[in-house]
Amino acid sequence: MSYSWPATAQQTKVNRFDSEYAPLFPYGYGLSYGEVDPLSSALSEKLDRKIMLTNTMTIFDGSVKAPWQLMIGSKGIREPVLSSLQSSEFVEYQTHDKDVQEDACQLVFNGQGKGEVILVNQSAVDMKRFQGSVISIEPKLWQTLTVELVCFTQAGLDLEQVSASFSLSSSGKLNLVFSNISIEPLKGKIADVSCH
């Protein structure tokens, strides 16, 4: 196989060289006759509801994930991003390459006025289960930046009525490339941005 086949329907990350690489069929499977068949007649087609109710929400991972939609705008006017290169008066969006073609996003704010990039949903999303989590962003230089969600709730965010999962605006010049955005448990670490 020219790609790795997930072991479960919920396994969204199954990339070679990941620390927890555990696919049903690994990359390159089927290239020789002597390989052991990992399939059995007792394969389950049921979804594990416990896994589905995880406290991690992937927002951007190579592309925008449902139910979110990427918008860019200036002067209060937002437009959906519908191509690999799109701009408004003060900000430009362009796909960027990290591990594979177009799996990251580059944002360039020109500093001539306030530009905005935002991930929105048509209706509010109940994100209360993420209370105590962090928003995790992987910018270029491929480091991870984490921000405690409590920073937003302290500023008045109602986690039961979230219509924008990520927003970035700037009136100054800014050039940022990122590949992943998610909301996930802190897992005993200290967040890079904390509001305690």
PDB file of N, CA, C and O in Angstrom, residues 5-75:
ATOM      1  N   TRP A   5      -3.097   2.299   6.526  1.00  0.00           N
ATOM      2  CA  TRP A   5      -4.542   2.121   6.690  1.00  0.00           C
ATOM      3  C   TRP A   5      -4.863   2.126   8.184  1.00  0.00           C
ATOM      4  O   TRP A   5      -4.316   1.345   8.948  1.00  0.00           O
ATOM      5  N   PRO A   6      -5.792   2.996   8.637  1.00  0.00           N
ATOM      6  CA  PRO A   6      -6.098   3.088  10.074  1.00  0.00           C
ATOM      7  C   PRO A   6      -6.641   1.788  10.653  1.00  0.00           C
ATOM      8  O   PRO A   6      -7.319   1.033   9.969  1.00  0.00           O
ATOM      9  N   ALA A   7      -6.367   1.560  11.935  1.00  0.00           N
ATOM     10  CA  ALA A   7      -6.847   0.367  12.616  1.00  0.00           C
ATOM     11  C   ALA A   7      -8.292   0.511  13.074  1.00  0.00           C
ATOM     12  O   ALA A   7      -8.996  -0.470  13.223  1.00  0.00           O
ATOM     13  N   THR A   8      -8.746   1.758  13.306  1.00  0.00           N
ATOM     14  CA  THR A   8     -10.120   2.006  13.720  1.00  0.00           C
ATOM     15  C   THR A   8     -10.668   3.209  12.962  1.00  0.00           C
ATOM     16  O   THR A   8      -9.903   4.011  12.408  1.00  0.00           O
ATOM     17  N   ALA A   9     -11.992   3.367  12.991  1.00  0.00           N
ATOM     18  CA  ALA A   9     -12.618   4.509  12.312  1.00  0.00           C
ATOM     19  C   ALA A   9     -12.256   5.817  12.984  1.00  0.00           C
ATOM     20  O   ALA A   9     -12.283   6.874  12.352  1.00  0.00           O
ATOM     21  N   GLN A  10     -11.885   5.787  14.263  1.00  0.00           N
ATOM     22  CA  GLN A  10     -11.537   7.019  14.979  1.00  0.00           C
ATOM     23  C   GLN A  10     -10.065   7.379  14.867  1.00  0.00           C
ATOM     24  O   GLN A  10      -9.658   8.449  15.301  1.00  0.00           O
ATOM     25  N   GLN A  11      -9.239   6.514  14.307  1.00  0.00           N
ATOM     26  CA  GLN A  11      -7.801   6.774  14.229  1.00  0.00           C
ATOM     27  C   GLN A  11      -7.539   7.774  13.110  1.00  0.00           C
ATOM     28  O   GLN A  11      -7.479   7.423  11.940  1.00  0.00           O
ATOM     29  N   THR A  12      -7.387   9.044  13.482  1.00  0.00           N
ATOM     30  CA  THR A  12      -7.220  10.091  12.473  1.00  0.00           C
ATOM     31  C   THR A  12      -5.760  10.362  12.144  1.00  0.00           C
ATOM     32  O   THR A  12      -5.465  10.880  11.084  1.00  0.00           O
ATOM     33  N   LYS A  13      -4.847  10.030  13.046  1.00  0.00           N
ATOM     34  CA  LYS A  13      -3.423  10.204  12.780  1.00  0.00           C
ATOM     35  C   LYS A  13      -2.794   8.832  12.656  1.00  0.00           C
ATOM     36  O   LYS A  13      -2.811   8.046  13.599  1.00  0.00           O
ATOM     37  N   VAL A  14      -2.264   8.551  11.489  1.00  0.00           N
ATOM     38  CA  VAL A  14      -1.625   7.260  11.254  1.00  0.00           C
ATOM     39  C   VAL A  14      -0.500   7.472  10.245  1.00  0.00           C
ATOM     40  O   VAL A  14      -0.525   6.989   9.131  1.00  0.00           O
ATOM     41  N   ASN A  15       0.510   8.245  10.670  1.00  0.00           N
ATOM     42  CA  ASN A  15       1.623   8.608   9.804  1.00  0.00           C
ATOM     43  C   ASN A  15       2.877   7.829  10.191  1.00  0.00           C
ATOM     44  O   ASN A  15       3.172   7.672  11.379  1.00  0.00           O
ATOM     45  N   ARG A  16       3.596   7.361   9.202  1.00  0.00           N
ATOM     46  CA  ARG A  16       4.865   6.686   9.469  1.00  0.00           C
ATOM     47  C   ARG A  16       5.743   7.590  10.316  1.00  0.00           C
ATOM     48  O   ARG A  16       5.696   8.803  10.201  1.00  0.00           O
ATOM     49  N   PHE A  17       6.516   7.007  11.166  1.00  0.00           N
ATOM     50  CA  PHE A  17       7.486   7.676  12.030  1.00  0.00           C
ATOM     51  C   PHE A  17       6.840   8.414  13.202  1.00  0.00           C
ATOM     52  O   PHE A  17       7.530   9.023  13.997  1.00  0.00           O
ATOM     53  N   ASP A  18       5.495   8.380  13.335  1.00  0.00           N
ATOM     54  CA  ASP A  18       4.859   8.906  14.541  1.00  0.00           C
ATOM     55  C   ASP A  18       5.249   8.004  15.706  1.00  0.00           C
ATOM     56  O   ASP A  18       5.455   6.805  15.533  1.00  0.00           O
ATOM     57  N   SER A  19       5.318   8.572  16.919  1.00  0.00           N
ATOM     58  CA  SER A  19       5.727   7.778  18.079  1.00  0.00           C
ATOM     59  C   SER A  19       4.719   6.672  18.394  1.00  0.00           C
ATOM     60  O   SER A  19       5.087   5.625  18.897  1.00  0.00           O
ATOM     61  N   GLU A  20       3.440   6.882  18.094  1.00  0.00           N
ATOM     62  CA  GLU A  20       2.412   5.880  18.377  1.00  0.00           C
ATOM     63  C   GLU A  20       1.831   5.325  17.074  1.00  0.00           C
ATOM     64  O   GLU A  20       0.621   5.241  16.908  1.00  0.00           O
ATOM     65  N   TYR A  21       2.680   4.928  16.159  1.00  0.00           N
ATOM     66  CA  TYR A  21       2.268   4.423  14.847  1.00  0.00           C
ATOM     67  C   TYR A  21       1.717   3.011  15.001  1.00  0.00           C
ATOM     68  O   TYR A  21       2.449   2.083  15.346  1.00  0.00           O
ATOM     69  N   ALA A  22       0.394   2.834  14.792  1.00  0.00           N
ATOM     70  CA  ALA A  22      -0.225   1.517  14.956  1.00  0.00           C
ATOM     71  C   ALA A  22      -1.362   1.339  13.950  1.00  0.00           C
ATOM     72  O   ALA A  22      -2.525   1.262  14.314  1.00  0.00           O
ATOM     73  N   PRO A  23      -1.049   1.249  12.653  1.00  0.00           N
ATOM     74  CA  PRO A  23      -2.106   1.073  11.650  1.00  0.00           C
ATOM     75  C   PRO A  23      -2.539  -0.389  11.547  1.00  0.00           C
ATOM     76  O   PRO A  23      -1.849  -1.285  12.038  1.00  0.00           O
ATOM     77  N   LEU A  24      -3.673  -0.600  10.885  1.00  0.00           N
ATOM     78  CA  LEU A  24      -4.093  -1.968  10.576  1.00  0.00           C
ATOM     79  C   LEU A  24      -3.172  -2.528   9.494  1.00  0.00           C
ATOM     80  O   LEU A  24      -2.678  -3.648   9.593  1.00  0.00           O
ATOM     81  N   PHE A  25      -2.954  -1.738   8.427  1.00  0.00           N
ATOM     82  CA  PHE A  25      -2.002  -2.093   7.371  1.00  0.00           C
ATOM     83  C   PHE A  25      -0.938  -1.003   7.316  1.00  0.00           C
ATOM     84  O   PHE A  25      -1.248   0.152   7.029  1.00  0.00           O
ATOM     85  N   PRO A  26       0.333  -1.308   7.588  1.00  0.00           N
ATOM     86  CA  PRO A  26       1.379  -0.289   7.553  1.00  0.00           C
ATOM     87  C   PRO A  26       1.719   0.142   6.123  1.00  0.00           C
ATOM     88  O   PRO A  26       1.377  -0.556   5.160  1.00  0.00           O
ATOM     89  N   TYR A  27       2.366   1.274   6.024  1.00  0.00           N
ATOM     90  CA  TYR A  27       2.846   1.757   4.736  1.00  0.00           C
ATOM     91  C   TYR A  27       3.687   0.667   4.074  1.00  0.00           C
ATOM     92  O   TYR A  27       4.547   0.061   4.703  1.00  0.00           O
ATOM     93  N   GLY A  28       3.422   0.372   2.819  1.00  0.00           N
ATOM     94  CA  GLY A  28       4.178  -0.635   2.089  1.00  0.00           C
ATOM     95  C   GLY A  28       3.631  -2.045   2.212  1.00  0.00           C
ATOM     96  O   GLY A  28       4.170  -2.984   1.610  1.00  0.00           O
ATOM     97  N   TYR A  29       2.548  -2.231   2.977  1.00  0.00           N
ATOM     98  CA  TYR A  29       1.970  -3.562   3.150  1.00  0.00           C
ATOM     99  C   TYR A  29       1.543  -4.125   1.783  1.00  0.00           C
ATOM    100  O   TYR A  29       1.036  -3.411   0.932  1.00  0.00           O
ATOM    101  N   GLY A  30       1.754  -5.400   1.592  1.00  0.00           N
ATOM    102  CA  GLY A  30       1.333  -6.067   0.363  1.00  0.00           C
ATOM    103  C   GLY A  30       2.396  -6.121  -0.711  1.00  0.00           C
ATOM    104  O   GLY A  30       2.142  -6.594  -1.816  1.00  0.00           O
ATOM    105  N   LEU A  31       3.602  -5.672  -0.403  1.00  0.00           N
ATOM    106  CA  LEU A  31       4.664  -5.679  -1.409  1.00  0.00           C
ATOM    107  C   LEU A  31       5.360  -7.036  -1.520  1.00  0.00           C
ATOM    108  O   LEU A  31       6.122  -7.257  -2.445  1.00  0.00           O
ATOM    109  N   SER A  32       5.091  -7.930  -0.554  1.00  0.00           N
ATOM    110  CA  SER A  32       5.671  -9.272  -0.670  1.00  0.00           C
ATOM    111  C   SER A  32       4.625 -10.304  -0.266  1.00  0.00           C
ATOM    112  O   SER A  32       3.702 -10.022   0.494  1.00  0.00           O
ATOM    113  N   TYR A  33       4.792 -11.528  -0.779  1.00  0.00           N
ATOM    114  CA  TYR A  33       3.829 -12.593  -0.544  1.00  0.00           C
ATOM    115  C   TYR A  33       3.917 -13.175   0.860  1.00  0.00           C
ATOM    116  O   TYR A  33       2.976 -13.764   1.358  1.00  0.00           O
ATOM    117  N   GLY A  34       5.020 -13.031   1.540  1.00  0.00           N
ATOM    118  CA  GLY A  34       5.217 -13.689   2.826  1.00  0.00           C
ATOM    119  C   GLY A  34       4.676 -12.937   4.025  1.00  0.00           C
ATOM    120  O   GLY A  34       4.875 -13.369   5.156  1.00  0.00           O
ATOM    121  N   GLU A  35       3.981 -11.820   3.821  1.00  0.00           N
ATOM    122  CA  GLU A  35       3.511 -11.025   4.952  1.00  0.00           C
ATOM    123  C   GLU A  35       2.334 -11.686   5.657  1.00  0.00           C
ATOM    124  O   GLU A  35       1.494 -12.327   5.031  1.00  0.00           O
ATOM    125  N   VAL A  36       2.275 -11.504   6.975  1.00  0.00           N
ATOM    126  CA  VAL A  36       1.189 -12.053   7.786  1.00  0.00           C
ATOM    127  C   VAL A  36      -0.050 -11.186   7.582  1.00  0.00           C
ATOM    128  O   VAL A  36       0.013  -9.961   7.610  1.00  0.00           O
ATOM    129  N   ASP A  37      -1.187 -11.841   7.380  1.00  0.00           N
ATOM    130  CA  ASP A  37      -2.454 -11.131   7.191  1.00  0.00           C
ATOM    131  C   ASP A  37      -2.984 -10.686   8.557  1.00  0.00           C
ATOM    132  O   ASP A  37      -3.286 -11.523   9.406  1.00  0.00           O
ATOM    133  N   PRO A  38      -3.107  -9.369   8.815  1.00  0.00           N
ATOM    134  CA  PRO A  38      -3.582  -8.899  10.125  1.00  0.00           C
ATOM    135  C   PRO A  38      -5.100  -8.993  10.277  1.00  0.00           C
ATOM    136  O   PRO A  38      -5.626  -8.735  11.348  1.00  0.00           O
ATOM    137  N   LEU A  39      -5.809  -9.375   9.222  1.00  0.00           N
ATOM    138  CA  LEU A  39      -7.266  -9.435   9.293  1.00  0.00           C
ATOM    139  C   LEU A  39      -7.733 -10.748   9.908  1.00  0.00           C
ATOM    140  O   LEU A  39      -7.085 -11.771   9.811  1.00  0.00           O
ATOM    141  N   SER A  40      -8.877 -10.684  10.546  1.00  0.00           N
ATOM    142  CA  SER A  40      -9.511 -11.897  11.050  1.00  0.00           C
ATOM    143  C   SER A  40     -10.973 -11.827  10.654  1.00  0.00           C
ATOM    144  O   SER A  40     -11.480 -10.791  10.258  1.00  0.00           O
ATOM    145  N   SER A  41     -11.676 -12.924  10.783  1.00  0.00           N
ATOM    146  CA  SER A  41     -13.096 -12.937  10.422  1.00  0.00           C
ATOM    147  C   SER A  41     -13.938 -12.245  11.481  1.00  0.00           C
ATOM    148  O   SER A  41     -15.131 -12.058  11.300  1.00  0.00           O
ATOM    149  N   ALA A  42     -13.332 -11.856  12.600  1.00  0.00           N
ATOM    150  CA  ALA A  42     -14.082 -11.242  13.702  1.00  0.00           C
ATOM    151  C   ALA A  42     -13.862  -9.730  13.789  1.00  0.00           C
ATOM    152  O   ALA A  42     -13.939  -9.162  14.863  1.00  0.00           O
ATOM    153  N   LEU A  43     -13.573  -9.085  12.680  1.00  0.00           N
ATOM    154  CA  LEU A  43     -13.372  -7.628  12.712  1.00  0.00           C
ATOM    155  C   LEU A  43     -14.683  -6.933  13.068  1.00  0.00           C
ATOM    156  O   LEU A  43     -15.724  -7.195  12.486  1.00  0.00           O
ATOM    157  N   SER A  44     -14.624  -6.014  14.006  1.00  0.00           N
ATOM    158  CA  SER A  44     -15.819  -5.302  14.450  1.00  0.00           C
ATOM    159  C   SER A  44     -16.080  -4.089  13.570  1.00  0.00           C
ATOM    160  O   SER A  44     -15.156  -3.401  13.150  1.00  0.00           O
ATOM    161  N   GLU A  45     -17.343  -3.825  13.302  1.00  0.00           N
ATOM    162  CA  GLU A  45     -17.733  -2.632  12.551  1.00  0.00           C
ATOM    163  C   GLU A  45     -18.382  -1.598  13.469  1.00  0.00           C
ATOM    164  O   GLU A  45     -18.900  -0.590  13.014  1.00  0.00           O
ATOM    165  N   LYS A  46     -18.365  -1.845  14.779  1.00  0.00           N
ATOM    166  CA  LYS A  46     -18.967  -0.936  15.737  1.00  0.00           C
ATOM    167  C   LYS A  46     -17.982   0.155  16.119  1.00  0.00           C
ATOM    168  O   LYS A  46     -16.783  -0.090  16.242  1.00  0.00           O
ATOM    169  N   LEU A  47     -18.526   1.369  16.309  1.00  0.00           N
ATOM    170  CA  LEU A  47     -17.713   2.487  16.750  1.00  0.00           C
ATOM    171  C   LEU A  47     -17.646   2.481  18.266  1.00  0.00           C
ATOM    172  O   LEU A  47     -18.643   2.234  18.936  1.00  0.00           O
ATOM    173  N   ASP A  48     -16.487   2.770  18.800  1.00  0.00           N
ATOM    174  CA  ASP A  48     -16.327   2.863  20.244  1.00  0.00           C
ATOM    175  C   ASP A  48     -16.768   4.254  20.682  1.00  0.00           C
ATOM    176  O   ASP A  48     -16.080   5.235  20.447  1.00  0.00           O
ATOM    177  N   ARG A  49     -17.937   4.340  21.296  1.00  0.00           N
ATOM    178  CA  ARG A  49     -18.502   5.639  21.700  1.00  0.00           C
ATOM    179  C   ARG A  49     -17.621   6.353  22.712  1.00  0.00           C
ATOM    180  O   ARG A  49     -17.581   7.567  22.748  1.00  0.00           O
ATOM    181  N   LYS A  50     -16.895   5.613  23.541  1.00  0.00           N
ATOM    182  CA  LYS A  50     -16.004   6.249  24.509  1.00  0.00           C
ATOM    183  C   LYS A  50     -14.914   7.021  23.784  1.00  0.00           C
ATOM    184  O   LYS A  50     -14.550   8.117  24.168  1.00  0.00           O
ATOM    185  N   ILE A  51     -14.386   6.452  22.722  1.00  0.00           N
ATOM    186  CA  ILE A  51     -13.355   7.139  21.941  1.00  0.00           C
ATOM    187  C   ILE A  51     -13.957   8.336  21.230  1.00  0.00           C
ATOM    188  O   ILE A  51     -13.348   9.385  21.129  1.00  0.00           O
ATOM    189  N   MET A  52     -15.188   8.204  20.744  1.00  0.00           N
ATOM    190  CA  MET A  52     -15.818   9.297  20.013  1.00  0.00           C
ATOM    191  C   MET A  52     -16.075  10.507  20.907  1.00  0.00           C
ATOM    192  O   MET A  52     -16.110  11.634  20.457  1.00  0.00           O
ATOM    193  N   LEU A  53     -16.240  10.286  22.225  1.00  0.00           N
ATOM    194  CA  LEU A  53     -16.485  11.381  23.151  1.00  0.00           C
ATOM    195  C   LEU A  53     -15.177  11.881  23.759  1.00  0.00           C
ATOM    196  O   LEU A  53     -15.129  12.309  24.883  1.00  0.00           O
ATOM    197  N   THR A  54     -14.132  11.847  23.012  1.00  0.00           N
ATOM    198  CA  THR A  54     -12.825  12.288  23.470  1.00  0.00           C
ATOM    199  C   THR A  54     -12.817  13.779  23.755  1.00  0.00           C
ATOM    200  O   THR A  54     -13.644  14.528  23.252  1.00  0.00           O
ATOM    201  N   ASN A  55     -11.884  14.193  24.561  1.00  0.00           N
ATOM    202  CA  ASN A  55     -11.757  15.600  24.898  1.00  0.00           C
ATOM    203  C   ASN A  55     -10.762  16.303  23.992  1.00  0.00           C
ATOM    204  O   ASN A  55     -10.122  17.269  24.394  1.00  0.00           O
ATOM    205  N   THR A  56     -10.601  15.832  22.784  1.00  0.00           N
ATOM    206  CA  THR A  56      -9.752  16.483  21.795  1.00  0.00           C
ATOM    207  C   THR A  56     -10.601  16.837  20.579  1.00  0.00           C
ATOM    208  O   THR A  56     -11.378  16.023  20.101  1.00  0.00           O
ATOM    209  N   MET A  57     -10.462  18.056  20.111  1.00  0.00           N
ATOM    210  CA  MET A  57     -11.144  18.486  18.889  1.00  0.00           C
ATOM    211  C   MET A  57     -10.086  19.001  17.915  1.00  0.00           C
ATOM    212  O   MET A  57      -9.385  19.965  18.200  1.00  0.00           O
ATOM    213  N   THR A  58      -9.958  18.338  16.777  1.00  0.00           N
ATOM    214  CA  THR A  58      -9.037  18.794  15.752  1.00  0.00           C
ATOM    215  C   THR A  58      -9.751  19.853  14.920  1.00  0.00           C
ATOM    216  O   THR A  58     -10.825  19.608  14.384  1.00  0.00           O
ATOM    217  N   ILE A  59      -9.136  21.015  14.804  1.00  0.00           N
ATOM    218  CA  ILE A  59      -9.720  22.135  14.067  1.00  0.00           C
ATOM    219  C   ILE A  59      -9.052  22.276  12.697  1.00  0.00           C
ATOM    220  O   ILE A  59      -9.706  22.477  11.684  1.00  0.00           O
ATOM    221  N   PHE A  60      -7.729  22.151  12.685  1.00  0.00           N
ATOM    222  CA  PHE A  60      -6.960  22.208  11.439  1.00  0.00           C
ATOM    223  C   PHE A  60      -5.856  21.182  11.544  1.00  0.00           C
ATOM    224  O   PHE A  60      -5.084  21.188  12.505  1.00  0.00           O
ATOM    225  N   ASP A  61      -5.788  20.274  10.600  1.00  0.00           N
ATOM    226  CA  ASP A  61      -4.731  19.265  10.548  1.00  0.00           C
ATOM    227  C   ASP A  61      -4.468  18.948   9.089  1.00  0.00           C
ATOM    228  O   ASP A  61      -4.993  17.992   8.541  1.00  0.00           O
ATOM    229  N   GLY A  62      -3.707  19.800   8.443  1.00  0.00           N
ATOM    230  CA  GLY A  62      -3.470  19.679   7.005  1.00  0.00           C
ATOM    231  C   GLY A  62      -4.551  20.354   6.189  1.00  0.00           C
ATOM    232  O   GLY A  62      -4.336  20.754   5.057  1.00  0.00           O
ATOM    233  N   SER A  63      -5.723  20.466   6.772  1.00  0.00           N
ATOM    234  CA  SER A  63      -6.855  21.173   6.167  1.00  0.00           C
ATOM    235  C   SER A  63      -7.844  21.502   7.281  1.00  0.00           C
ATOM    236  O   SER A  63      -7.739  20.983   8.381  1.00  0.00           O
ATOM    237  N   VAL A  64      -8.794  22.357   6.985  1.00  0.00           N
ATOM    238  CA  VAL A  64      -9.813  22.718   7.961  1.00  0.00           C
ATOM    239  C   VAL A  64     -10.733  21.521   8.167  1.00  0.00           C
ATOM    240  O   VAL A  64     -11.160  20.874   7.211  1.00  0.00           O
ATOM    241  N   LYS A  65     -11.050  21.208   9.426  1.00  0.00           N
ATOM    242  CA  LYS A  65     -11.891  20.062   9.756  1.00  0.00           C
ATOM    243  C   LYS A  65     -13.315  20.510  10.064  1.00  0.00           C
ATOM    244  O   LYS A  65     -13.538  21.564  10.654  1.00  0.00           O
ATOM    245  N   ALA A  66     -14.284  19.691   9.652  1.00  0.00           N
ATOM    246  CA  ALA A  66     -15.698  19.983   9.897  1.00  0.00           C
ATOM    247  C   ALA A  66     -15.938  20.057  11.402  1.00  0.00           C
ATOM    248  O   ALA A  66     -15.304  19.322  12.148  1.00  0.00           O
ATOM    249  N   PRO A  67     -16.795  20.921  11.846  1.00  0.00           N
ATOM    250  CA  PRO A  67     -17.767  21.741  11.121  1.00  0.00           C
ATOM    251  C   PRO A  67     -17.262  23.142  10.801  1.00  0.00           C
ATOM    252  O   PRO A  67     -18.040  24.017  10.444  1.00  0.00           O
ATOM    253  N   TRP A  68     -15.962  23.372  10.914  1.00  0.00           N
ATOM    254  CA  TRP A  68     -15.403  24.718  10.804  1.00  0.00           C
ATOM    255  C   TRP A  68     -15.172  25.119   9.359  1.00  0.00           C
ATOM    256  O   TRP A  68     -14.946  24.277   8.491  1.00  0.00           O
ATOM    257  N   GLN A  69     -15.203  26.429   9.103  1.00  0.00           N
ATOM    258  CA  GLN A  69     -14.922  26.995   7.781  1.00  0.00           C
ATOM    259  C   GLN A  69     -13.964  28.159   7.965  1.00  0.00           C
ATOM    260  O   GLN A  69     -14.155  29.006   8.831  1.00  0.00           O
ATOM    261  N   LEU A  70     -12.933  28.219   7.136  1.00  0.00           N
ATOM    262  CA  LEU A  70     -11.931  29.277   7.215  1.00  0.00           C
ATOM    263  C   LEU A  70     -12.415  30.509   6.461  1.00  0.00           C
ATOM    264  O   LEU A  70     -12.851  30.410   5.313  1.00  0.00           O
ATOM    265  N   MET A  71     -12.324  31.662   7.136  1.00  0.00           N
ATOM    266  CA  MET A  71     -12.726  32.944   6.542  1.00  0.00           C
ATOM    267  C   MET A  71     -11.577  33.927   6.712  1.00  0.00           C
ATOM    268  O   MET A  71     -10.835  33.870   7.696  1.00  0.00           O
ATOM    269  N   ILE A  72     -11.420  34.828   5.747  1.00  0.00           N
ATOM    270  CA  ILE A  72     -10.493  35.948   5.922  1.00  0.00           C
ATOM    271  C   ILE A  72     -11.271  37.232   5.690  1.00  0.00           C
ATOM    272  O   ILE A  72     -12.300  37.241   5.009  1.00  0.00           O
ATOM    273  N   GLY A  73     -10.769  38.314   6.271  1.00  0.00           N
ATOM    274  CA  GLY A  73     -11.499  39.551   6.101  1.00  0.00           C
ATOM    275  C   GLY A  73     -10.733  40.777   6.544  1.00  0.00           C
ATOM    276  O   GLY A  73      -9.680  40.697   7.170  1.00  0.00           O
ATOM    277  N   SER A  74     -11.313  41.907   6.213  1.00  0.00           N
ATOM    278  CA  SER A  74     -10.812  43.220   6.586  1.00  0.00           C
ATOM    279  C   SER A  74     -12.011  44.148   6.692  1.00  0.00           C
ATOM    280  O   SER A  74     -12.997  43.979   5.967  1.00  0.00           O
ATOM    281  N   LYS A  75     -11.934  45.097   7.618  1.00  0.00           N
ATOM    282  CA  LYS A  75     -12.979  46.112   7.787  1.00  0.00           C
ATOM    283  C   LYS A  75     -14.356  45.493   8.021  1.00  0.00           C
ATOM    284  O   LYS A  75     -15.366  45.966   7.506  1.00  0.00           O
TER     285      LYS A  75
END
